[in-house]
Short mmCIF file of C-alpha atoms in Angstrom, two decimals:
data_model
loop_
_atom_site.label_atom_id
_atom_site.label_comp_id
_atom_site.label_asym_id
_atom_site.label_seq_id
_atom_site.Cartn_x
_atom_site.Cartn_y
_atom_site.Cartn_z
CA UNK A 498 7.14 16.74 -20.34
CA UNK A 499 7.50 14.23 -18.19
CA UNK A 500 5.28 11.81 -15.79
CA UNK A 501 6.44 11.78 -12.20
CA UNK A 502 4.15 8.78 -10.70
CA UNK A 503 5.56 7.26 -7.07
CA UNK A 504 4.53 4.25 -4.76
CA UNK A 505 4.29 4.10 -1.25
CA UNK A 506 5.12 0.51 0.52
CA UNK A 507 4.64 0.18 4.46
CA UNK A 508 7.30 -2.19 5.29
CA UNK A 509 6.27 -3.11 8.45
CA UNK A 510 2.61 -4.01 7.75
CA UNK A 511 3.46 -5.45 4.62
CA UNK A 512 1.15 -4.18 2.55
CA UNK A 513 0.44 -0.33 0.44
CA UNK A 514 0.42 2.89 2.55
CA UNK A 515 -3.09 3.69 1.06
CA UNK A 516 -3.94 7.61 2.39
CA UNK A 517 -0.17 8.65 2.54
CA UNK A 518 -0.90 12.61 1.15
CA UNK A 519 2.23 13.16 -1.54
CA UNK A 520 3.17 17.12 -2.99
CA UNK A 521 4.71 17.46 -5.84
CA UNK A 522 6.66 20.75 -6.07
CA UNK A 523 8.87 22.41 -8.32
CA UNK A 524 12.35 24.86 -7.38
CA UNK A 525 12.37 28.12 -8.42
CA UNK A 526 14.79 31.31 -8.02
CA UNK A 527 12.01 31.59 -5.31
CA UNK A 528 11.42 28.57 -3.10
CA UNK A 529 9.57 25.60 -4.20
CA UNK A 530 6.23 26.47 -5.96
CA UNK A 531 3.36 23.27 -5.78
CA UNK A 532 2.60 21.75 -9.13
CA UNK A 533 0.49 19.32 -7.39
CA UNK A 534 -1.35 17.16 -4.38
CA UNK A 535 -2.22 14.17 -4.35
CA UNK A 536 -2.77 10.89 -1.75
CA UNK A 537 -1.54 7.17 -2.27
CA UNK A 538 -4.82 5.00 -3.59
CA UNK A 539 -5.37 0.98 -2.07
CA UNK A 540 -2.43 0.11 -4.07
CA UNK A 541 0.00 2.29 -2.87
CA UNK A 542 -0.21 4.95 -5.74
CA UNK A 543 -0.10 8.42 -6.69
CA UNK A 544 -0.76 8.65 -10.43
CA UNK A 545 -2.22 11.78 -10.46
CA UNK A 546 0.38 13.72 -10.36
CA UNK A 547 1.05 16.76 -13.41
CA UNK A 548 4.08 16.14 -15.59
CA UNK A 549 7.03 18.29 -15.24
CA UNK A 550 9.54 20.29 -18.16
CA UNK A 551 12.83 18.08 -18.59
CA UNK A 552 15.86 19.87 -16.52
CA UNK A 553 13.39 20.95 -13.94
CA UNK A 554 14.37 20.00 -9.72
CA UNK A 555 11.50 18.96 -8.42
CA UNK A 556 10.07 17.19 -4.80
CA UNK A 557 8.53 15.06 -4.08
CA UNK A 558 7.27 15.74 -0.32
CA UNK A 559 5.47 12.47 1.43
CA UNK A 560 2.91 13.47 4.92
CA UNK A 561 3.99 10.67 7.12
CA UNK A 562 2.29 12.45 9.96
CA UNK A 563 -0.81 11.51 8.70
CA UNK A 564 -0.57 8.37 7.70
CA UNK A 565 0.81 7.05 11.46
CA UNK A 566 -2.93 9.50 12.56
CA UNK A 567 -5.22 6.83 10.97
CA UNK A 568 -2.14 3.91 11.54
CA UNK A 569 -1.19 5.19 15.39
CA UNK A 570 -1.35 7.25 18.55
CA UNK A 571 2.70 7.58 18.53
CA UNK A 572 3.83 10.00 16.91
CA UNK A 573 6.44 8.74 13.34
CA UNK A 574 9.94 9.59 13.94
CA UNK A 575 9.64 10.87 10.47
CA UNK A 576 6.85 13.17 9.75
CA UNK A 577 7.49 13.59 6.37
CA UNK A 578 9.94 12.68 4.14
CA UNK A 579 10.80 15.00 1.32
CA UNK A 580 12.95 13.43 -1.87
CA UNK A 581 14.10 15.81 -3.89
CA UNK A 582 15.55 15.52 -7.93
CA UNK A 583 16.42 16.66 -11.11
CA UNK A 584 14.34 15.79 -13.88
CA UNK A 585 16.77 14.29 -17.04
CA UNK A 586 15.87 15.72 -20.64
CA UNK A 587 15.45 12.23 -22.25
CA UNK A 588 13.10 10.58 -19.47
CA UNK A 589 9.59 10.67 -20.20
CA UNK A 590 8.40 9.08 -17.62
CA UNK A 591 10.18 8.16 -13.22
CA UNK A 592 8.42 6.22 -10.95
CA UNK A 593 9.51 7.62 -7.32
CA UNK A 594 8.97 4.37 -4.62
CA UNK A 595 8.96 4.60 -0.77
CA UNK A 596 9.69 2.32 1.60
CA UNK A 597 8.26 3.07 4.88
CA UNK A 598 8.03 2.50 8.24
CA UNK A 599 7.93 3.79 11.74
CA UNK A 600 11.37 4.48 11.81
CA UNK A 601 13.19 5.17 7.99
CA UNK A 602 12.13 4.96 4.98
CA UNK A 603 14.29 3.93 1.79
CA UNK A 604 13.65 5.70 -1.85
CA UNK A 605 15.05 4.28 -5.08
CA UNK A 606 14.51 5.26 -8.38
CA UNK A 607 11.95 2.35 -10.23
CA UNK A 608 11.30 1.82 -14.05
#
């Protein structure tokens, strides 16, 4: 099993994005199956997502509309961010940070 964690940083504010809902889902023949949900803590981290099987294709779905609804009256350009990746058999853990601002985002495989 491979652990999954994430970290969301609000680059427009220069600090962690607290309260971003995050969903982890597994791709199956029938579509996506939700494995677990979380929300980022005061440090912008979601550390309590479930582990997944190696070789799986998974999706991290960030509800950025919910985050920005608390921060601003404007509707965000990206109401959600969906990151899909394959879990390699040799990996014991993946950390997938999201750098977020109202008009863009960047994601990478962390360590």
